[in-house]
Coordinates of N, CA and C in Angstrom, one line a residue:
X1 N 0.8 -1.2 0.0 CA 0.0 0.0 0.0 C 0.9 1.2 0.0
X2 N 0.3 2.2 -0.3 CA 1.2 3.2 -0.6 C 1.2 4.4 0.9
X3 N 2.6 4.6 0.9 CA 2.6 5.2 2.1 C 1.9 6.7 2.3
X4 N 1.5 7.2 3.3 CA 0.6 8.2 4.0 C -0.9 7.6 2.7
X5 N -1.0 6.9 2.6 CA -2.4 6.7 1.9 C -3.8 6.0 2.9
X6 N -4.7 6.4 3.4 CA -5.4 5.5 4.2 C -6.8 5.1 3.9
X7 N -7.1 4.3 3.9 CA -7.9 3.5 3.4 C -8.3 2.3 4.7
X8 N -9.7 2.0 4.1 CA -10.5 1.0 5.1 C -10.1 -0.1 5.2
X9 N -8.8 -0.6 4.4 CA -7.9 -2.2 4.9 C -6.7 -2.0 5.7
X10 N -6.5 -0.9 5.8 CA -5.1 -0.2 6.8 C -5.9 -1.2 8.1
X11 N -3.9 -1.9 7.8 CA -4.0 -2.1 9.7 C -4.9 -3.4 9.4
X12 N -5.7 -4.1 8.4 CA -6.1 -5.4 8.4 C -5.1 -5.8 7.8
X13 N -5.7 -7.4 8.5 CA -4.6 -8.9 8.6 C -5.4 -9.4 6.8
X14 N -4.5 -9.3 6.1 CA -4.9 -10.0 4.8 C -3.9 -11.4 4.4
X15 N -4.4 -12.4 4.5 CA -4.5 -13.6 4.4 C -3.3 -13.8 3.4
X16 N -2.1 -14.7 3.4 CA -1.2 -14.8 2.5 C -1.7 -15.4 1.0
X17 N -2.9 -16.2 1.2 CA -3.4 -16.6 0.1 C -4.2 -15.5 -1.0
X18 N -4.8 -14.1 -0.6 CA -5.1 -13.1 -0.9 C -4.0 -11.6 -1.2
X19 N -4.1 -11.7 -2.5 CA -3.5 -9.9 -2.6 C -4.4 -8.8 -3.4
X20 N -4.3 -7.8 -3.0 CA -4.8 -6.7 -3.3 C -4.1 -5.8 -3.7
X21 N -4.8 -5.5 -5.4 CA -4.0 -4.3 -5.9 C -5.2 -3.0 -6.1
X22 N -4.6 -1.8 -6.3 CA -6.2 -0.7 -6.0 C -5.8 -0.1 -7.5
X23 N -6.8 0.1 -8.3 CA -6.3 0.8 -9.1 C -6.6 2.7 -9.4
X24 N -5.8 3.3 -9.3 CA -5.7 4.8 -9.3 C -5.6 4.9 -10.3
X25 N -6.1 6.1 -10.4 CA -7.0 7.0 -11.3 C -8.4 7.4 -11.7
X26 N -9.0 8.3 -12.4 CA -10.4 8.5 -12.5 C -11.1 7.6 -13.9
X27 N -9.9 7.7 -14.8 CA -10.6 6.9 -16.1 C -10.1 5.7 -16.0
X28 N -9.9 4.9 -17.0 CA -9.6 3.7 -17.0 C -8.4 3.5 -17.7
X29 N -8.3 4.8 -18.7 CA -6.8 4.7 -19.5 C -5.5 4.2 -18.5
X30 N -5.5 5.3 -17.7 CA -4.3 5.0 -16.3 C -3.9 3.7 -16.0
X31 N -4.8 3.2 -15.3 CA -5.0 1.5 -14.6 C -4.9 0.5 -16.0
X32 N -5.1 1.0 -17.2 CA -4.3 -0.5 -17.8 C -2.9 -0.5 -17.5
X33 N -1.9 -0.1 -17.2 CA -1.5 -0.5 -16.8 C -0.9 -1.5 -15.8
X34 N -1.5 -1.3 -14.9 CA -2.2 -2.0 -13.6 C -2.6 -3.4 -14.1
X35 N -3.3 -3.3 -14.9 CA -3.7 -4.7 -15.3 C -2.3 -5.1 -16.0
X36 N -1.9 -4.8 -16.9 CA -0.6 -5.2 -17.4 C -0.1 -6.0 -16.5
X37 N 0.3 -4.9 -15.3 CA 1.9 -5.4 -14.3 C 1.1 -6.7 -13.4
X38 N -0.3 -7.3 -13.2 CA -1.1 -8.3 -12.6 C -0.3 -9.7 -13.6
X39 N -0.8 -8.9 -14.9 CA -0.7 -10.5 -15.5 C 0.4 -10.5 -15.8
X40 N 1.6 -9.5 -16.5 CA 2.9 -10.3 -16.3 C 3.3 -10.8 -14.8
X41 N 3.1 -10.8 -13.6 CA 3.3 -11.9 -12.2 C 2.5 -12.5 -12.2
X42 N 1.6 -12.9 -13.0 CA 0.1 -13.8 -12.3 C 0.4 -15.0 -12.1
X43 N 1.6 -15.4 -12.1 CA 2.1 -16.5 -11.8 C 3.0 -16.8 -10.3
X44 N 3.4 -15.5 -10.3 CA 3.7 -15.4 -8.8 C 2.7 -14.6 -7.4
X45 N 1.7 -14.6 -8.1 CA 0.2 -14.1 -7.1 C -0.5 -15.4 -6.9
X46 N -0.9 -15.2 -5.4 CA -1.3 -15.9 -4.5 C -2.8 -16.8 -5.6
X47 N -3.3 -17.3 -4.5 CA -4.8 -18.1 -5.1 C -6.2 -16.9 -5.6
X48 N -5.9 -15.7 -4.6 CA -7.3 -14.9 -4.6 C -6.8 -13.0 -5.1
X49 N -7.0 -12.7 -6.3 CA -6.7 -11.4 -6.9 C -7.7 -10.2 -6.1
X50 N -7.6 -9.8 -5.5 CA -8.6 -8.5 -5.3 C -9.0 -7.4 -6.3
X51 N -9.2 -6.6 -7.1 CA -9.0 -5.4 -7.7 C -9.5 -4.7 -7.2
X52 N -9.4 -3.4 -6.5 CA -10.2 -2.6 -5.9 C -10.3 -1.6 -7.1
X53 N -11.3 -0.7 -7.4 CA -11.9 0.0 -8.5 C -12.7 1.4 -8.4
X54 N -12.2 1.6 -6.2 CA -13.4 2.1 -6.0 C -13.1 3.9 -6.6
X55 N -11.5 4.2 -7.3 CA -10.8 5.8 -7.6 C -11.2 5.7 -9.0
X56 N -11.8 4.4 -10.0 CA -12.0 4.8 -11.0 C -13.3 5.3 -11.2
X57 N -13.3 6.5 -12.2 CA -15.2 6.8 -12.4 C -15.7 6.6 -13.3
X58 N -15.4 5.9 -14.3 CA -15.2 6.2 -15.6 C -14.6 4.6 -16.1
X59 N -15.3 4.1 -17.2 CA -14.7 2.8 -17.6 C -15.3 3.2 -19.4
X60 N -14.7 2.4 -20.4 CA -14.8 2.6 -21.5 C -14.8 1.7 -22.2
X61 N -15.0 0.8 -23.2 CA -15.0 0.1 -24.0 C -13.7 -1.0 -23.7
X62 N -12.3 -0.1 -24.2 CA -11.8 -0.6 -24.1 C -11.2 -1.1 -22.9
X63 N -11.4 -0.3 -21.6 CA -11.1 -0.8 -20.5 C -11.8 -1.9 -20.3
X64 N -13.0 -2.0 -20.5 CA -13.9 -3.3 -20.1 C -13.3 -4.4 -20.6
X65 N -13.0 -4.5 -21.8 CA -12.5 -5.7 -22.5 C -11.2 -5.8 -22.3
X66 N -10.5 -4.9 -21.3 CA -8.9 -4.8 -20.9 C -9.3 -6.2 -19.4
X67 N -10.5 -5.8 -18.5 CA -11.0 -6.3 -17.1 C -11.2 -7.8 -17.9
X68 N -12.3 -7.9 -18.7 CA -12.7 -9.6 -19.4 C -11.2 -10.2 -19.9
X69 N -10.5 -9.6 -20.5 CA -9.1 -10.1 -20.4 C -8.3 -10.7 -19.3
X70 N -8.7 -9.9 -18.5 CA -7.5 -10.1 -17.4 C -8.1 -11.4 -16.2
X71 N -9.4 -11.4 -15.9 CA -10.5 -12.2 -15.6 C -10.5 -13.3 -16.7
X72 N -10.4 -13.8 -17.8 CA -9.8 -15.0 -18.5 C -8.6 -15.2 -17.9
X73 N -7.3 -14.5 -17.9 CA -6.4 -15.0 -18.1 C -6.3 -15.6 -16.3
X74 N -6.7 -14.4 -15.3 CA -6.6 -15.2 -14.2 C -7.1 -16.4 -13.8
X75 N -8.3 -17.1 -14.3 CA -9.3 -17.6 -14.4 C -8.3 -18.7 -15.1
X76 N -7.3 -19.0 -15.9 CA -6.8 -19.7 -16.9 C -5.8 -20.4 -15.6
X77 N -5.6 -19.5 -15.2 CA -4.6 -20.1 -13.9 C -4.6 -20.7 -13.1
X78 N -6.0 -20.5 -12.7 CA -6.4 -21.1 -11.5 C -6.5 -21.1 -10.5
X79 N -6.6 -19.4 -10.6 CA -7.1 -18.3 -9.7 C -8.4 -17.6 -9.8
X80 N -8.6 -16.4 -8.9 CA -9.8 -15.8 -8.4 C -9.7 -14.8 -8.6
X81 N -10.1 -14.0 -9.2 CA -10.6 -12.3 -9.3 C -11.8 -11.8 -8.8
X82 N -11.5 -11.1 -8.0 CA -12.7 -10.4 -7.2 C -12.3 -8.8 -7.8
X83 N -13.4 -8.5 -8.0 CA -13.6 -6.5 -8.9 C -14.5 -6.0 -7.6
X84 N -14.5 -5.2 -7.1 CA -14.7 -4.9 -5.8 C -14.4 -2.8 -5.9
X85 N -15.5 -2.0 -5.4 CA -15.7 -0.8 -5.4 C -15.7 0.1 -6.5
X86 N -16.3 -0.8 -7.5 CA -16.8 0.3 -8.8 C -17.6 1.3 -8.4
X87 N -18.0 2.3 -9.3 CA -18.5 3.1 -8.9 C -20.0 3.0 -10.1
X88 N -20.7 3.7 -10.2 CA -21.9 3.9 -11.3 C -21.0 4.7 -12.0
X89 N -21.4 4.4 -13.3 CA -20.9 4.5 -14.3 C -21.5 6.3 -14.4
X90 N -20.8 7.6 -15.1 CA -21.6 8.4 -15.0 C -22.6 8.7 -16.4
X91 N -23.7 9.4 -16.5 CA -24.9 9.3 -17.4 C -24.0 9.5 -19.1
X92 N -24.3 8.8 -20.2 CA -24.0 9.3 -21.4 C -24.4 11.3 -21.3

């Protein structure tokens, strides 16, 4: 986690078989990255993926089908993805 950052898991015990990555920023362009740097180690990540989602506001096309990507590929492994604190999408 990132330092002076606080957040509602500060200070919880998260299970060695579980990691959590958050992804920052407001659109989705930012955080592909994020997904990138998941699946080149997805081999060295535990059984259970967290993604927390709750800084993005905004998702796009392409982002979506960046998330169904990454959700196959974890899924190929023989792992778990959990997408956790989306927000509502805002009105067209």
């Amino acid at each position: 986690m990132r330092e002076g950052y606080s957040h509602i898991l500060q200070h919880k015990a998260i299970p060695p078989y579980v990691t959590i990555s958050a992804s920052h920023g407001h659109s989705f362009s930012g955080p592909l990255n994020k997904l990138d740097e998941i699946t080149s180690r997805l081999s060295d990540l535990p059984a259970i993926i967290i993604l927390r989602l709750r800084n993005m506001t905004a998702i796009d096309a392409t982002g979506l089908q960046a998330l169904e990507k990454l959700a196959d590929d974890v899924h190929a492994s023989g792992r778990h993805l959990i997408l956790c604190g989306a927000r509502e999408q805002p009105p067209a």
